[in-house]
Coordinates of C-alpha atoms in Angstrom, one line a residue:
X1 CA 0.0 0.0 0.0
X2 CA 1.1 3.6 -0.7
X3 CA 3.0 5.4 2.2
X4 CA 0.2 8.3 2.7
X5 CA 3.7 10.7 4.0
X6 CA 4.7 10.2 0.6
X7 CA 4.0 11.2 -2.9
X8 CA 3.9 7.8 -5.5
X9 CA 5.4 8.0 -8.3
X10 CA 4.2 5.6 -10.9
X11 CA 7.8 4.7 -13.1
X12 CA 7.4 2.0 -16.5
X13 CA 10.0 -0.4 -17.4
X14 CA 12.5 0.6 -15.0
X15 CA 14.6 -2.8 -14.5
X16 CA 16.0 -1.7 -18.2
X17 CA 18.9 0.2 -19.2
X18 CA 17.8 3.8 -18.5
X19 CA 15.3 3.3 -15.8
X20 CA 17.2 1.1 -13.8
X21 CA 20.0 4.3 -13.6
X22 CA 17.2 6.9 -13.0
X23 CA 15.4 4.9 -9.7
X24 CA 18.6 5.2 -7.5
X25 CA 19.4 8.5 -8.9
X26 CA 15.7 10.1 -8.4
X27 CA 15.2 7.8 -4.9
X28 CA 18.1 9.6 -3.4
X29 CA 17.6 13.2 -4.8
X30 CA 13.8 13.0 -3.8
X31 CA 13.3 11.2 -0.4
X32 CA 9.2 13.0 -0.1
X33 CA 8.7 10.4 -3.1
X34 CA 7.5 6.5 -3.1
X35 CA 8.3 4.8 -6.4
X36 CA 6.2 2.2 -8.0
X37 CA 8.0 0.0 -11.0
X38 CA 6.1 -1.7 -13.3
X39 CA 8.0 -3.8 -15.8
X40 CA 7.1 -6.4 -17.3
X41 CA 10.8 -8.5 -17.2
X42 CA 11.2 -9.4 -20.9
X43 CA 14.3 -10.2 -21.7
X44 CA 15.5 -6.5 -21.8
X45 CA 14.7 -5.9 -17.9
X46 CA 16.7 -7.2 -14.8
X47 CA 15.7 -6.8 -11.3
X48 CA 19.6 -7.2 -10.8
X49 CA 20.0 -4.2 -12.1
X50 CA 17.9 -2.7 -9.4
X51 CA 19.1 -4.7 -6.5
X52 CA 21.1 -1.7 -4.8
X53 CA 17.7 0.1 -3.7
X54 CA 15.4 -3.6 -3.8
X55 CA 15.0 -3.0 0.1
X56 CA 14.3 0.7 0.1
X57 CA 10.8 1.3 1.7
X58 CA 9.9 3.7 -0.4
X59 CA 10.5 1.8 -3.6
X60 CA 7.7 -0.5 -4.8
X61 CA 8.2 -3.3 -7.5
X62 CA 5.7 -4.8 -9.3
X63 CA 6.1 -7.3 -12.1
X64 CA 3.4 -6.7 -15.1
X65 CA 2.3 -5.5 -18.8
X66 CA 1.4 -1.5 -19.4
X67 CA -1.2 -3.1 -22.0
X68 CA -3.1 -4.5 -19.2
X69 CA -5.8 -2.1 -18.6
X70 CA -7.3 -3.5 -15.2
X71 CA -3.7 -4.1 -13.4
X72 CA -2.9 -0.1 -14.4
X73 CA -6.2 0.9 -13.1
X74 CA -5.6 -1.1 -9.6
X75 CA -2.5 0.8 -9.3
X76 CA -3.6 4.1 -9.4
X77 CA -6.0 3.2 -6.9
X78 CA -3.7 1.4 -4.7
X79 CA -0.8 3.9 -4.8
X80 CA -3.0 7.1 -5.5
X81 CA -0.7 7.7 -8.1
X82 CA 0.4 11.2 -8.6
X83 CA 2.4 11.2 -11.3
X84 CA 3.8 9.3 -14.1
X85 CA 7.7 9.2 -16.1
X86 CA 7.2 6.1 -18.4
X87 CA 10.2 4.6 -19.6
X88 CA 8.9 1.7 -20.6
X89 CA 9.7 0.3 -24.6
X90 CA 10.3 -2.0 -26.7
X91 CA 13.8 -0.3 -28.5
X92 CA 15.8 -2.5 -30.4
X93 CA 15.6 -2.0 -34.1
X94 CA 16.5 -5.0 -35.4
X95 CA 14.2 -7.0 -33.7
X96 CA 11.2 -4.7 -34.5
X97 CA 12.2 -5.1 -38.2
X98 CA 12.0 -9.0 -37.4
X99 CA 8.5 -8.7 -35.3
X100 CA 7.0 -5.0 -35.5
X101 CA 3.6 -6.4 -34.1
X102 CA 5.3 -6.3 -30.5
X103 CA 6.2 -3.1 -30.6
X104 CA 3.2 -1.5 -31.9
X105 CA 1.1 -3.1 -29.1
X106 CA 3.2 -2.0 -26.3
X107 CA 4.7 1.3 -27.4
X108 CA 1.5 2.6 -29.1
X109 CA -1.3 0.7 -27.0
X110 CA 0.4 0.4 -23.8
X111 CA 1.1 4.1 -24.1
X112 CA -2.6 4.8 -24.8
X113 CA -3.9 3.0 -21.9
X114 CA -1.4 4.4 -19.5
X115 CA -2.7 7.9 -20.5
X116 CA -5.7 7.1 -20.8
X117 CA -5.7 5.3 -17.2
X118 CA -4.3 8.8 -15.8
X119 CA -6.9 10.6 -17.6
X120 CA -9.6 9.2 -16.1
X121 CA -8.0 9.2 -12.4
X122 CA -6.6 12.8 -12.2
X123 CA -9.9 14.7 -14.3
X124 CA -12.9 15.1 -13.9
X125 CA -13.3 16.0 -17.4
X126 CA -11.2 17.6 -20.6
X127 CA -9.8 20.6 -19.1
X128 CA -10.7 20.1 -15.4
X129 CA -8.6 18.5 -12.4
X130 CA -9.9 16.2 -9.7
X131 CA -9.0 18.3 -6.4
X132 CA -5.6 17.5 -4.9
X133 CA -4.8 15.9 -8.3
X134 CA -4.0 19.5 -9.7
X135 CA 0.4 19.1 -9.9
X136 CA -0.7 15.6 -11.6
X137 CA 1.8 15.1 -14.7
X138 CA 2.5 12.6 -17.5
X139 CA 6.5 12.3 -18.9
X140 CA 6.7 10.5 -21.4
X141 CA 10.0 9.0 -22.6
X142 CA 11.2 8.9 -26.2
X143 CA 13.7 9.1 -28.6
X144 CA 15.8 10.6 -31.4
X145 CA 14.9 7.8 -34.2
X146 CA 11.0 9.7 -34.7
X147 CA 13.0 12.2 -36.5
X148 CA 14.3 10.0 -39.5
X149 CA 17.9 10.3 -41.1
X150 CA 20.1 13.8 -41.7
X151 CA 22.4 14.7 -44.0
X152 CA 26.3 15.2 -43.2
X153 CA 25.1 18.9 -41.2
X154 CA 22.1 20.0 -39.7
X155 CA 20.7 18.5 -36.0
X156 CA 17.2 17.9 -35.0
X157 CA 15.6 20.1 -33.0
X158 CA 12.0 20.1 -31.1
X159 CA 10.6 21.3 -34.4
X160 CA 12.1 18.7 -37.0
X161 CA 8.9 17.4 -38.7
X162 CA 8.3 13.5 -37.8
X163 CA 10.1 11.0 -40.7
X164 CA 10.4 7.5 -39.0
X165 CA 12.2 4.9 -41.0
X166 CA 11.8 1.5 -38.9
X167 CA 8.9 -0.4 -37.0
X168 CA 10.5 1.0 -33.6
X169 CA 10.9 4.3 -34.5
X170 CA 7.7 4.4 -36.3
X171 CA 6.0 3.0 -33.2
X172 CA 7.6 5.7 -30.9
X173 CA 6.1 8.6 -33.1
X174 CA 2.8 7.1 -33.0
X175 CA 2.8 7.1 -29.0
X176 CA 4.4 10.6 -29.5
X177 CA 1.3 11.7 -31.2
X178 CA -0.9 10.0 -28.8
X179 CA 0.3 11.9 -25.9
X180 CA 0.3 15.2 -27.6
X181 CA -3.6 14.5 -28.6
X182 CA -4.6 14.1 -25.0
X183 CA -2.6 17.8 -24.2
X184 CA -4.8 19.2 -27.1
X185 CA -7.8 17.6 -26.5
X186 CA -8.2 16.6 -22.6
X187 CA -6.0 19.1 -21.3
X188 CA -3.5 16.8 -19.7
X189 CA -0.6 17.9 -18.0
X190 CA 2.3 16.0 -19.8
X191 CA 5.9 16.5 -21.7
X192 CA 7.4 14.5 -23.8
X193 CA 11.7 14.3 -24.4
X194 CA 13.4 13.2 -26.7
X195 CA 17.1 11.7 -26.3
X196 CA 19.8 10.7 -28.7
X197 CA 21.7 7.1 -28.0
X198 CA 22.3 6.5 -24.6
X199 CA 25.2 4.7 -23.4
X200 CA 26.6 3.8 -20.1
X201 CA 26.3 0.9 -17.2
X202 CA 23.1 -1.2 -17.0
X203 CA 22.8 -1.4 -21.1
X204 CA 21.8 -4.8 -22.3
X205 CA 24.1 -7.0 -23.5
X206 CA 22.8 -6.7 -27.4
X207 CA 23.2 -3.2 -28.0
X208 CA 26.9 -1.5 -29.5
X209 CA 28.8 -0.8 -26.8
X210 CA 28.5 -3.6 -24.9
X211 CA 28.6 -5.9 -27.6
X212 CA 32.0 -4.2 -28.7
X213 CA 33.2 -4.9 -25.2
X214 CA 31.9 -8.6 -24.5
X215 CA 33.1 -9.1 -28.1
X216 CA 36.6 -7.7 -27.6
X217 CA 37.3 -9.5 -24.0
X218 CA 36.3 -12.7 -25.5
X219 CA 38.6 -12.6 -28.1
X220 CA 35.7 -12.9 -31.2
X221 CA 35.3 -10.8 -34.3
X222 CA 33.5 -7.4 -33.2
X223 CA 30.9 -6.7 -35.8
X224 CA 30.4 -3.5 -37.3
X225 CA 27.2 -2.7 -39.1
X226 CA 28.1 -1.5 -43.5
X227 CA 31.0 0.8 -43.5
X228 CA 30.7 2.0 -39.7
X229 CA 30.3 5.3 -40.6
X230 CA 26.8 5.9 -39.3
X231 CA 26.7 8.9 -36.9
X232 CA 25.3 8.8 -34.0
X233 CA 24.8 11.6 -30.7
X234 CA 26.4 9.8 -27.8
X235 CA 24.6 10.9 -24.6
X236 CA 25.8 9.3 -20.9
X237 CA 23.1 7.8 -19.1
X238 CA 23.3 9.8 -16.2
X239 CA 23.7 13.1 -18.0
X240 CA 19.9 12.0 -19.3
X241 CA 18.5 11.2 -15.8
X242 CA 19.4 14.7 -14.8
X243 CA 17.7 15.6 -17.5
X244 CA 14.6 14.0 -17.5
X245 CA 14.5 15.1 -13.7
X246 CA 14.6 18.9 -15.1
X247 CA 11.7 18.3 -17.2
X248 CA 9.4 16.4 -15.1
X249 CA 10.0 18.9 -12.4
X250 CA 9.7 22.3 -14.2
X251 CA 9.2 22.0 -18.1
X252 CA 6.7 23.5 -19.5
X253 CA 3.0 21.9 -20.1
X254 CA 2.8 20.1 -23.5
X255 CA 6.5 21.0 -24.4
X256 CA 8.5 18.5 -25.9
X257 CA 12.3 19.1 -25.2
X258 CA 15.4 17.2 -26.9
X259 CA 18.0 16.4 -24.6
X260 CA 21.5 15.0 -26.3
X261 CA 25.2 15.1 -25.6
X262 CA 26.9 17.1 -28.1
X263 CA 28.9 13.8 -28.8
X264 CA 28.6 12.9 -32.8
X265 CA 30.6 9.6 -33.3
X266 CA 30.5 7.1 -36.2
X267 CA 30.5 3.7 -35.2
X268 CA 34.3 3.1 -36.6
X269 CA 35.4 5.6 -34.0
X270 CA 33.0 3.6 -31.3
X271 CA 34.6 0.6 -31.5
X272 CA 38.2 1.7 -32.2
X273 CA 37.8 4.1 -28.8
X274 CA 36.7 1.1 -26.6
X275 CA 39.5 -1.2 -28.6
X276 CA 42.1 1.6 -27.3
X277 CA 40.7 1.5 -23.9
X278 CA 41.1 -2.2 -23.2
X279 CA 44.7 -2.0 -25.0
X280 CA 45.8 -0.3 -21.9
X281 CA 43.3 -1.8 -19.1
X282 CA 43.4 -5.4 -20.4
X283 CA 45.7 -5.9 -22.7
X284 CA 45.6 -9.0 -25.0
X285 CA 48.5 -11.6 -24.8
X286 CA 49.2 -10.9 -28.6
X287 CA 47.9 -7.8 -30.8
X288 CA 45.6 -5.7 -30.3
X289 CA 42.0 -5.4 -29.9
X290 CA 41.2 -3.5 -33.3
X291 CA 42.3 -6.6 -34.9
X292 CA 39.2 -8.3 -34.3
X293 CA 36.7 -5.3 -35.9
X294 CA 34.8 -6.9 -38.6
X295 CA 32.0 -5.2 -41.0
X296 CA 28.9 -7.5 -41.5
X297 CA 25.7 -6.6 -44.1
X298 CA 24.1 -3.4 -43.6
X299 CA 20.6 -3.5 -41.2
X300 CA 17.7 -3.1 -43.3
X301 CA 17.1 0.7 -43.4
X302 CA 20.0 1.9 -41.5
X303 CA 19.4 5.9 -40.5
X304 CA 22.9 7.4 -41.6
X305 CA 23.2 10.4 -39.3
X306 CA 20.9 11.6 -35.6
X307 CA 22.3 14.3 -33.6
X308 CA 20.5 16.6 -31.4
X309 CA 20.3 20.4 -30.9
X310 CA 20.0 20.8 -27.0
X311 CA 19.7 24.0 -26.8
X312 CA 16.1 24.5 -25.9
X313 CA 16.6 22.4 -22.1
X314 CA 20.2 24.2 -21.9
X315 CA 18.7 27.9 -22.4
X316 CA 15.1 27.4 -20.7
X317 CA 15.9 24.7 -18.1
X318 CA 19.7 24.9 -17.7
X319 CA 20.3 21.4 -18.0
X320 CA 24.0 21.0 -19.3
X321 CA 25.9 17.3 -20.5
X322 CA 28.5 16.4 -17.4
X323 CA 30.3 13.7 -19.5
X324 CA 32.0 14.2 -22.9
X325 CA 32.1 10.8 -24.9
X326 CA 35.6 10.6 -24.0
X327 CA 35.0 10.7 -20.1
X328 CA 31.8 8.6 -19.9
X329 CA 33.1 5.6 -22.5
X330 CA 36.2 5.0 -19.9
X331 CA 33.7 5.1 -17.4
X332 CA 31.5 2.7 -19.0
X333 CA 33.9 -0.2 -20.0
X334 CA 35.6 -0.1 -16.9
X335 CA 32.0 -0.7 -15.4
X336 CA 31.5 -3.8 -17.5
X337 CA 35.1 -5.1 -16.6
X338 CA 33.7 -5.2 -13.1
X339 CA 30.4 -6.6 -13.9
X340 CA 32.2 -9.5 -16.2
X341 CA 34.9 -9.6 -12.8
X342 CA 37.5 -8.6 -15.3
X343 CA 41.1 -7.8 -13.5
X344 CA 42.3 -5.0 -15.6
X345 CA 45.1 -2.3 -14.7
X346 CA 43.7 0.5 -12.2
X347 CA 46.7 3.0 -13.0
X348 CA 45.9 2.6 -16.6
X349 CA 42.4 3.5 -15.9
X350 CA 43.7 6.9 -14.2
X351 CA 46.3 7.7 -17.0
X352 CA 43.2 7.4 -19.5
X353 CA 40.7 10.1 -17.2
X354 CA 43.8 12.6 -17.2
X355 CA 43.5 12.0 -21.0
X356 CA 39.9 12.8 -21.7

């Protein structure tokens, strides 16, 4: 049952990458907040990734599908749910180009229904709060790919017209839309943001990085998607916690805002950094890590290009990137040498921050 001396929070798909980083951060930074995760624990989501905060008392887990309409419902009544950041997605590319019916149904649908849910329990009608549930706010998470492909210049920005080019992607702008409707037409207090890649520790397994990494330490080819020179913005995952907390907290009603790192990097330069890293944490017995890069056939409708103009949360909110790529991708593999229990050379690791 909800702690009545404490706000609740209701957070989607937070035993992922993103979410899993944004808990501890926002339980610590907010302690007038209870936290209820619902995830459903496909094979992107972890509860190990959530185990440093499992016993907090003001963290709630519960195990469970955002499509299903009646669960949703009983926690809004249960919790008295005050607000909403929803994280939860399905984001790989490949694998909605392999089974898009998945991620229609619980980016667009399970999107709807957790609106629509919070619709019903925070208003009386369009335009009108329920008293006490006046502050009530929807932040919904999304991403950089509902934009479609640039050019070799230009960034996106808030007003970039909509150009999706994949199943994911696609299904991300339609929940985009959905939640702009219900500003428009019910008066709902939500915002939207935007984010270029993330990167950082938590990731799963089958995205770049850490494949590059797991690839690398186990001595197999490192694949590289084409030529490897598709761009993207490089934003550390903490850098987008902080700034997520900066929207939900005091961005405008019905404002979308982007929020990237400044950090345009081919993939080439991805792997070749990380390869460089491990050269001087772990080296190999014989050669050297770059060895082992390998290009592989082009993903079907492969964006060439994403990067982000910021400026809109950096002028009106003041939100600002702590990590460049540099800092945050030593950071990062030396937290995956710890995860894999990797010995690797601690003065090396120093050397390499005085670098960056």
């Amino acid at each position: 049952m909800s702690n009545q001396k404490n706000k609740s929070i209701l957070l989607t798909g937070c035993a992922g990458f993103i979410g899993s980083n944004f808990i501890p951060y926002f339980l610590d930074k907010y302690p007038e907040y209870h936290l209820v995760n619902l995830d459903l624990l496909t094979y992107a989501g972890n509860l190990d990734n959530l185990k440093e905060i499992e016993q907090n008392e003001r963290y709630t887990f519960i195990q469970g599908d955002i499509c299903n309409r009646v669960l949703v419902e009983e926690i809004f009544e249960t919790f008295d749910i005050k607000g909403v950041i929803h994280f939860a997605a399905e984001s790989h590319v490949d694998n909605s180009i392999e089974n898009p019916g998945v991620f229609i149904e619980t980016n667009v649908n399970g999107t709807f229904i957790l609106l629509d849910v919070a619709y019903k329990f925070w208003m009386d009608k369009p335009f009108i709060f329920k008293e006490g549930h006046e502050a009530c706010r929807f932040h919904h998470i999304s991403t950089d790919e509902v934009y479609g492909t640039l050019g070799e210049e230009g960034l996106f920005t808030e007003e970039t017209p909509y150009a999706p080019n994949s199943p994911y992607s696609a299904s991300k702008a339609g929940s985009d839309m959905i939640v702009r409707s219900y500003v428009h037409t019910y008066g709902m207090n939500t915002v939207i943001t935007n984010c270029s890649n993330n990167y950082g520790p938590k990731q799963h397994d089958e995205k770049l990085i850490p494949t590059i990494i797991r690839k690398a330490l186990n001595n197999e080819n490192i694949p590289i998607y084409g030529d490897g020179k598709n761009i993207r913005d490089w934003l550390y995952v903490l850098d987008h916690c902080k700034g997520i907390d900066l929207v939900y907290h005091t961005g405008e009603q019905g404002e979308v805002y982007n929020i990237g790192g400044r950090n345009e990097r081919n993939n080439n330069y991805i792997a070749q950094k990380i390869c460089n890293i491990l050269d001087n944490l772990k080296p190999k017995e014989s050669g050297a890590y770059q060895e082992l890069i390998t290009y592989v056939e082009d993903r079907a409708g492969h964006d060439r290009r994403y990067a982000i103009d910021a400026t809109k949360i950096e002028k009106e909110l003041g939100w600002d990137a702590d990590e460049n790529f540099e800092s945050g991708i030593i950071k990062t593999v030396k937290w995956y040498l710890d995860k894999y229990s990797v010995e690797y050379n601690l003065n090396s690791t120093s050397d390499l921050m005085k670098r960056t």
